[in-house]
mmCIF file with all atom_site columns, C-alpha atoms in Angstrom:
data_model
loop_
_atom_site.group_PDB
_atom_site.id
_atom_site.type_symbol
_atom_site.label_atom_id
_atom_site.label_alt_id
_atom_site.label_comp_id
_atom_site.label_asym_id
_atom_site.label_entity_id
_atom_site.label_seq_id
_atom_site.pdbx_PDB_ins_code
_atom_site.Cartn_x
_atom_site.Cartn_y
_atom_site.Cartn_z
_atom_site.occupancy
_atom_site.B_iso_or_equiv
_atom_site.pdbx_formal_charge
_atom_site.auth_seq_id
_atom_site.auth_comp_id
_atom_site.auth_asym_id
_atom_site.auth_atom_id
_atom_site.pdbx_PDB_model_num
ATOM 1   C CA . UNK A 1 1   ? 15.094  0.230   3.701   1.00 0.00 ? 124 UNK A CA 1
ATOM 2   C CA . UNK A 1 2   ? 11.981  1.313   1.022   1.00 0.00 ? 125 UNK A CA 1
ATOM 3   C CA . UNK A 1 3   ? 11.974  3.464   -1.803  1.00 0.00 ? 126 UNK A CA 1
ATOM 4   C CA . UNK A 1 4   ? 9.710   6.463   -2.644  1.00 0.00 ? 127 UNK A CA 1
ATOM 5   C CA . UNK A 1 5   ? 8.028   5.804   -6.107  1.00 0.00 ? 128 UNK A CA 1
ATOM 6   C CA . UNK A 1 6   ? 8.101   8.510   -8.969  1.00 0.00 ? 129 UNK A CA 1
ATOM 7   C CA . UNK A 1 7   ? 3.980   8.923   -8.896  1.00 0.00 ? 130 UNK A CA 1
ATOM 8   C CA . UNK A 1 8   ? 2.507   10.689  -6.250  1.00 0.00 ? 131 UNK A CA 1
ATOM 9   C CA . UNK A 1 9   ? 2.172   9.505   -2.707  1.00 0.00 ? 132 UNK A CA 1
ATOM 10  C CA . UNK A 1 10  ? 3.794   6.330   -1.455  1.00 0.00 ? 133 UNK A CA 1
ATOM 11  C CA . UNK A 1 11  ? 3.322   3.912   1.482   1.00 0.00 ? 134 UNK A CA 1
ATOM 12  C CA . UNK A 1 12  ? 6.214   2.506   4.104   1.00 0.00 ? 135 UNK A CA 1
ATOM 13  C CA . UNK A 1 13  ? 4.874   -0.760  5.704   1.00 0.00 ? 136 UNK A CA 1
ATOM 14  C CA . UNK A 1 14  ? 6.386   -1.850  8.784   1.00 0.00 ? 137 UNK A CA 1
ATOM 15  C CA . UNK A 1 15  ? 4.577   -4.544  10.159  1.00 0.00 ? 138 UNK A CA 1
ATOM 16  C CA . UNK A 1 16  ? 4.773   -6.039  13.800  1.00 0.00 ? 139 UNK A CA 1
ATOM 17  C CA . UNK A 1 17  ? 6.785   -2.892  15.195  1.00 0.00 ? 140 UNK A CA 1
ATOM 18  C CA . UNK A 1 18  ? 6.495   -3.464  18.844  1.00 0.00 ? 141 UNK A CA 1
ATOM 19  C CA . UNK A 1 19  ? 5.571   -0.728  20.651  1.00 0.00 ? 142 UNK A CA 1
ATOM 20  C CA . UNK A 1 20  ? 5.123   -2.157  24.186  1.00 0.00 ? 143 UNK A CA 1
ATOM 21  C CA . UNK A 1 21  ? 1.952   -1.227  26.220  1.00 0.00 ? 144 UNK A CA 1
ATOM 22  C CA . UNK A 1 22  ? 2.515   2.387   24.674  1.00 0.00 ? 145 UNK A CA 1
ATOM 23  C CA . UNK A 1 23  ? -0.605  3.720   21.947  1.00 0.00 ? 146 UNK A CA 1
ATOM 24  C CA . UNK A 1 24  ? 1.615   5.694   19.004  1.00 0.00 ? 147 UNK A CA 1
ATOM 25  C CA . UNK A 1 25  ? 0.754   9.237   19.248  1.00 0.00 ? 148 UNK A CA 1
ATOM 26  C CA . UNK A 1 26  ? 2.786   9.981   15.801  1.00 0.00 ? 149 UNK A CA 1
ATOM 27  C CA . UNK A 1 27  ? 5.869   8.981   13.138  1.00 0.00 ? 150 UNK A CA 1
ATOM 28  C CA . UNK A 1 28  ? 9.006   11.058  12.313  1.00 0.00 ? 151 UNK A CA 1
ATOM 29  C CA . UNK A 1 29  ? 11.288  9.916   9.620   1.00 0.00 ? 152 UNK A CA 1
ATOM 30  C CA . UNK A 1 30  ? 14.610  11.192  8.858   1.00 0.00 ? 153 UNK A CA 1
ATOM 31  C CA . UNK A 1 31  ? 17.001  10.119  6.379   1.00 0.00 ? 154 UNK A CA 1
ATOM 32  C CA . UNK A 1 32  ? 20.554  8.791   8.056   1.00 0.00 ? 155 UNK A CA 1
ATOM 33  C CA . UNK A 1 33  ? 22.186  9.276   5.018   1.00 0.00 ? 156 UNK A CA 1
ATOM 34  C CA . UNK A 1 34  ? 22.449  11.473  2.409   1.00 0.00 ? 157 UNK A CA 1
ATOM 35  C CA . UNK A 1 35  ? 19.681  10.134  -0.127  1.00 0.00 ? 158 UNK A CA 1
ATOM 36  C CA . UNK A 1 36  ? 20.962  9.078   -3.429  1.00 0.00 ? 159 UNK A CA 1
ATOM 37  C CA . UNK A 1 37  ? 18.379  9.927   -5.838  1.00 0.00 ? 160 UNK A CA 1
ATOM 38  C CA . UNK A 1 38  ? 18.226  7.643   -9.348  1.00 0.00 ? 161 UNK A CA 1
ATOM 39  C CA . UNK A 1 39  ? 16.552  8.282   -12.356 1.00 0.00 ? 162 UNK A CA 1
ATOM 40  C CA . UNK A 1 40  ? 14.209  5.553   -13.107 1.00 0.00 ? 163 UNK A CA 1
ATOM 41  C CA . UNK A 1 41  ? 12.847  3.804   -16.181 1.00 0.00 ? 164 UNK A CA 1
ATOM 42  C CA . UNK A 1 42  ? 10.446  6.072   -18.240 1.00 0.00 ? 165 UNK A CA 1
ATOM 43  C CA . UNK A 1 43  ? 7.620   3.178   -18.664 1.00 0.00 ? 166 UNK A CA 1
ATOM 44  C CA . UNK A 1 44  ? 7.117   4.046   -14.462 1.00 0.00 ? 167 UNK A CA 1
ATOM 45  C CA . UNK A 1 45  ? 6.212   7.674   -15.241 1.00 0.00 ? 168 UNK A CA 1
ATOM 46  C CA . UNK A 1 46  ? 2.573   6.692   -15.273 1.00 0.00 ? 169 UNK A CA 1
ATOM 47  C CA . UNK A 1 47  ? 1.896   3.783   -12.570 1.00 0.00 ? 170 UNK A CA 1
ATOM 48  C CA . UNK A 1 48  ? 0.175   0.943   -14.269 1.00 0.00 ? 171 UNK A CA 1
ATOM 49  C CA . UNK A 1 49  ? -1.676  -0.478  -11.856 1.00 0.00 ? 172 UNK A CA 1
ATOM 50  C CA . UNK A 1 50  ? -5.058  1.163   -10.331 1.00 0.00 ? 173 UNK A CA 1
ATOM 51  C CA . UNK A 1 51  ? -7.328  0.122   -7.338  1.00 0.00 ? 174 UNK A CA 1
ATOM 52  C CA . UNK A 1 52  ? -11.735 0.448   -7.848  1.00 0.00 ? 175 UNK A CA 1
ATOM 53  C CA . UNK A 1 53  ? -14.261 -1.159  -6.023  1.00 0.00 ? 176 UNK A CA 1
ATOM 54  C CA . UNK A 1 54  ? -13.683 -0.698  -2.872  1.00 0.00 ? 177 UNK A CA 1
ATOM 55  C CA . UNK A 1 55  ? -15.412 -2.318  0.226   1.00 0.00 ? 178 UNK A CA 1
ATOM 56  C CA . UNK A 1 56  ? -15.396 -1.774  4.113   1.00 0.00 ? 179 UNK A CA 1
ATOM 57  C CA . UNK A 1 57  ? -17.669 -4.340  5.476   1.00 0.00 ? 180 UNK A CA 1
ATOM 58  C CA . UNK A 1 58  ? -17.930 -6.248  9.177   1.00 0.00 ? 181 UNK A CA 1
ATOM 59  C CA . UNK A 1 59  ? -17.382 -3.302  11.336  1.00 0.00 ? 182 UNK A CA 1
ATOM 60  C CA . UNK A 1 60  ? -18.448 -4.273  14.344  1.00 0.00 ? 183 UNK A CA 1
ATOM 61  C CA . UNK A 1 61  ? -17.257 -7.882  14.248  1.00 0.00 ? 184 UNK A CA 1
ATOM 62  C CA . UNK A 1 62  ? -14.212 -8.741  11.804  1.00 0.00 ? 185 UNK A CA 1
ATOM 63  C CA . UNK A 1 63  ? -13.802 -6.027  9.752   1.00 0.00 ? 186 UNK A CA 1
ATOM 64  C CA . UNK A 1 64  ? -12.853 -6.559  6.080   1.00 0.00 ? 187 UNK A CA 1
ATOM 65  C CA . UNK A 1 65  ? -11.679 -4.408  3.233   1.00 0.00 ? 188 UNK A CA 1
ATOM 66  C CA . UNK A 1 66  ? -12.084 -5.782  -0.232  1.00 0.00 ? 189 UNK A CA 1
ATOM 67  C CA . UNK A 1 67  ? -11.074 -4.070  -3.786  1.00 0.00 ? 190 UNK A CA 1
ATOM 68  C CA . UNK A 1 68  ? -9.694  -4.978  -7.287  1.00 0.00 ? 191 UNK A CA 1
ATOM 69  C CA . UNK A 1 69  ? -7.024  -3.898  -8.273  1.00 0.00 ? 192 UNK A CA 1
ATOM 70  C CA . UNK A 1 70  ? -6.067  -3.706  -12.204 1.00 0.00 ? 193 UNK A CA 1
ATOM 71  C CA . UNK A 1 71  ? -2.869  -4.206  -14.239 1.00 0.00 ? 194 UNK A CA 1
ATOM 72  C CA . UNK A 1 72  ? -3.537  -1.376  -16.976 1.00 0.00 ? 195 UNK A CA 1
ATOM 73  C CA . UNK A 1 73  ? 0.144   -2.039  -18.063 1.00 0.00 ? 196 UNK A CA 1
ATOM 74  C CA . UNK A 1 74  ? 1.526   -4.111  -21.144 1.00 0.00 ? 197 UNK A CA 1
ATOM 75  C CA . UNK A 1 75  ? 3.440   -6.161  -18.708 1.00 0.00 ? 198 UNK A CA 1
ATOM 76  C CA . UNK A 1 76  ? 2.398   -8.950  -15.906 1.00 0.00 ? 199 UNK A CA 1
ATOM 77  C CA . UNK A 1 77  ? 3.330   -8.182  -11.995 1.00 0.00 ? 200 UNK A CA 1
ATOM 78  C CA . UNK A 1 78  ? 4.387   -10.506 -9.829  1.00 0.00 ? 201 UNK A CA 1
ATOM 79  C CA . UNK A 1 79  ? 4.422   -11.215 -6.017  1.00 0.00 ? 202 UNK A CA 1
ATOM 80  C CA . UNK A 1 80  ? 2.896   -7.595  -6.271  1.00 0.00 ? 203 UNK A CA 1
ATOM 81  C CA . UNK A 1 81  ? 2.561   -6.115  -2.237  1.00 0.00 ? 204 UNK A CA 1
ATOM 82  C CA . UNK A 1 82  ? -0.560  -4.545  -1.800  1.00 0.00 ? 205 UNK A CA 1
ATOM 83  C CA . UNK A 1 83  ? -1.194  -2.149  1.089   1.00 0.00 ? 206 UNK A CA 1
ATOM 84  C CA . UNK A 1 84  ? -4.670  -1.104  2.699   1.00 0.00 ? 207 UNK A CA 1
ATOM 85  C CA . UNK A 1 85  ? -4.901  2.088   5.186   1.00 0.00 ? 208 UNK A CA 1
ATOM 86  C CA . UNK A 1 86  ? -7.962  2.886   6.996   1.00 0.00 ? 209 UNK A CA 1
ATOM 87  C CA . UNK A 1 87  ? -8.298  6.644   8.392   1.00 0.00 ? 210 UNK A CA 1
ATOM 88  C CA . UNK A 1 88  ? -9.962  8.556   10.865  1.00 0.00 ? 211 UNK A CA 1
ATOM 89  C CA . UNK A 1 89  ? -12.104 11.615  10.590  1.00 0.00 ? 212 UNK A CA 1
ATOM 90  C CA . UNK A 1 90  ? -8.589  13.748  10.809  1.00 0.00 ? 213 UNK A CA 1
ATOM 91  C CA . UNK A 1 91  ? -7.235  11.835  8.814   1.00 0.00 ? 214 UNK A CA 1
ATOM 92  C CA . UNK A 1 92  ? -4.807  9.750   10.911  1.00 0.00 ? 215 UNK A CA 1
ATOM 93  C CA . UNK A 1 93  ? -4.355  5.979   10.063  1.00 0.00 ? 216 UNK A CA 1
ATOM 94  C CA . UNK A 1 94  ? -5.840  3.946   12.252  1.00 0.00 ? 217 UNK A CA 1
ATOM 95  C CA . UNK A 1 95  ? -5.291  0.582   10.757  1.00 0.00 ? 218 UNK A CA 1
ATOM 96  C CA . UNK A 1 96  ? -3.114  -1.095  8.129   1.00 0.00 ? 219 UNK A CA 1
ATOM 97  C CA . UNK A 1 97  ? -2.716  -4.407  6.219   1.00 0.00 ? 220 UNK A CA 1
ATOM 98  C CA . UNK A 1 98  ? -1.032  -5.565  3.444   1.00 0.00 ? 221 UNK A CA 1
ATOM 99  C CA . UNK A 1 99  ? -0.998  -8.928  1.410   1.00 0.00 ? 222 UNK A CA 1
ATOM 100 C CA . UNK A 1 100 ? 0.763   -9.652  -1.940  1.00 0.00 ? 223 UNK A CA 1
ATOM 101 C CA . UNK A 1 101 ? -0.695  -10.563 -5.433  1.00 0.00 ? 224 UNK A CA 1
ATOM 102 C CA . UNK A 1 102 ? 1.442   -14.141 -6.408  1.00 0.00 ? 225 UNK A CA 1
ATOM 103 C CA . UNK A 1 103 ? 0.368   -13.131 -9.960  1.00 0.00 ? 226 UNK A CA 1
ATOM 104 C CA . UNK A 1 104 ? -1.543  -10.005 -11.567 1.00 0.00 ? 227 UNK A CA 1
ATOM 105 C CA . UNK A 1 105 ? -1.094  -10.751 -15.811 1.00 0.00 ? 228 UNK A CA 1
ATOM 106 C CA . UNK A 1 106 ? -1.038  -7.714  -18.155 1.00 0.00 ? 229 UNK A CA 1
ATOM 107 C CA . UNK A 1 107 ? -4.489  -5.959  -19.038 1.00 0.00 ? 230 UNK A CA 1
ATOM 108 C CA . UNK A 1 108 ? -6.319  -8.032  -16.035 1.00 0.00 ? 231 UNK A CA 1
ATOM 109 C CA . UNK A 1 109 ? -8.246  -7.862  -12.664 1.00 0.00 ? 232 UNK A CA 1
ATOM 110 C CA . UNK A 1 110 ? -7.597  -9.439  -9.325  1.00 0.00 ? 233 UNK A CA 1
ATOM 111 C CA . UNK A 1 111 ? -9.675  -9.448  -6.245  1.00 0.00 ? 234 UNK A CA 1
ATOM 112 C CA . UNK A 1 112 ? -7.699  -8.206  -2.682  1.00 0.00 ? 235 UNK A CA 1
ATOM 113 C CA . UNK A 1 113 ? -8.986  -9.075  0.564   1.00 0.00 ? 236 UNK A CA 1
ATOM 114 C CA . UNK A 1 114 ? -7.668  -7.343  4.169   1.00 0.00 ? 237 UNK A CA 1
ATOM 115 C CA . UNK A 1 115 ? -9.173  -8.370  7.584   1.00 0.00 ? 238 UNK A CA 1
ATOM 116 C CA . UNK A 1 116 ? -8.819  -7.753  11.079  1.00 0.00 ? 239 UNK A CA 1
ATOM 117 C CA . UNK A 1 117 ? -9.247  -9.704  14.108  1.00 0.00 ? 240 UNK A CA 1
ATOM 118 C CA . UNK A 1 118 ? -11.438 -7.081  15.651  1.00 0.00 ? 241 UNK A CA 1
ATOM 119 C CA . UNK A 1 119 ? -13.894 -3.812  15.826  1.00 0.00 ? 242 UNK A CA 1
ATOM 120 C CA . UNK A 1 120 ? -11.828 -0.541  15.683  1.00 0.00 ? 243 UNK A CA 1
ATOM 121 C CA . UNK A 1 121 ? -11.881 1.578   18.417  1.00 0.00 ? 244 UNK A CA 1
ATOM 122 C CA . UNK A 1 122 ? -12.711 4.459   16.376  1.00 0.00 ? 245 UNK A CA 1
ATOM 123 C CA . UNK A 1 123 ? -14.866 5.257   13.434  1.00 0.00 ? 246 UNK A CA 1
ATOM 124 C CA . UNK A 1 124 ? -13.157 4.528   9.898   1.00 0.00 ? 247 UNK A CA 1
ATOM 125 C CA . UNK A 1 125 ? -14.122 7.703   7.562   1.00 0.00 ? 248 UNK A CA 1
ATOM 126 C CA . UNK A 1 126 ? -11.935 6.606   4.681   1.00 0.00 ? 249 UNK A CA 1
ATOM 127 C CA . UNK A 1 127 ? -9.241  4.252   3.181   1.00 0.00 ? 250 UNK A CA 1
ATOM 128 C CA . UNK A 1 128 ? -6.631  3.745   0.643   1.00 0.00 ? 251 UNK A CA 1
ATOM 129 C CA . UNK A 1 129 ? -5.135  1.250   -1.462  1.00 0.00 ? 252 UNK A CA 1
ATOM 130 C CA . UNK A 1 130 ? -1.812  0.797   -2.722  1.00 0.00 ? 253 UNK A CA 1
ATOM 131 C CA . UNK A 1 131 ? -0.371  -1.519  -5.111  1.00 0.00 ? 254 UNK A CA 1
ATOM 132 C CA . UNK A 1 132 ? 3.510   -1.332  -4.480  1.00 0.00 ? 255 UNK A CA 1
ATOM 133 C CA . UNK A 1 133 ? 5.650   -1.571  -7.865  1.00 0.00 ? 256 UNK A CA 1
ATOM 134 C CA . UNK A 1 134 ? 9.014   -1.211  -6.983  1.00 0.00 ? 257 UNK A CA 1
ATOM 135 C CA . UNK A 1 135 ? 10.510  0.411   -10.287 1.00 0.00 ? 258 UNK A CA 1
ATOM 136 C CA . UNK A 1 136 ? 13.740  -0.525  -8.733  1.00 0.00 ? 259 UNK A CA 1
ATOM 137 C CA . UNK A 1 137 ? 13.768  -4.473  -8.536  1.00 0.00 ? 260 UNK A CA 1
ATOM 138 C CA . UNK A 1 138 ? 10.808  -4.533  -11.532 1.00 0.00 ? 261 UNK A CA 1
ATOM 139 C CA . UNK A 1 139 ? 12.303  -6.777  -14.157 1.00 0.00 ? 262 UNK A CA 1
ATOM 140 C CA . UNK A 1 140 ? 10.713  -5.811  -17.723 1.00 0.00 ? 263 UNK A CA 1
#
């Protein structure tokens, strides 16, 4: 179950999905139900919270993606999930993390950190980061 935010693209994290010995070639989603679609809060029209920074370092050992993200919003986050993808030259994810902010206060900064065990296979040409407000659990 996930939500699709109101501002521009979004992010579904699964993590752990077990593929077996198989290498993913690509994704299909499909709704099983008929979506219900919900008008949300007006203070989630613009997303408060924006990503700069940005850091790919240890590429051929442990590779590690830093950033910081910012609360530009009049209100604090909590146990906000932050997700990292890292892309090939095409454009197909190659990698993912995510980790979660215990506590990012209104008008502040907070460091993000996302490692991996190992080198990629392939070359990373470009990443993004997204802070994950659910505008349907946020509590103002």
């Amino acid at each position: 179950e996930s939500f699709i935010g109101p501002v521009g693209r979004f992010v579904i994290f699964e993590p752990s999905l077990n593929v077996g010995n198989r290498i993913p070639a690509k994704t299909l989603f499909k709704f099983t139900q008929v979506p219900v679609w919900e008008k949300i809060d007006k203070r989630f029209e613009t997303f408060p919270a924006s990503v700069r920074d940005k850091k790919l370092s240890n590429l051929d050992s442990t590779p590690k993606l830093s950033a910081v993200v910012s609360n530009d919003s009049i209100y604090d986050l909590n146990n906000l999930p932050v997700i990292a993808i890292l892309y090939d030259k095409d454009g197909n994810a190659l990698a993912a993390s995510r980790t979660f902010l215990d506590q990012l206060p209104k008008n502040s900064t907070a460091p993000v950190f996302f490692t991996w065990p190992e080198p990629f296979k392939d070359q990373i040409f470009s990443t993004d980061i997204f802070p994950e407000i659910n505008p349907f659990s946020f509590k103002f």
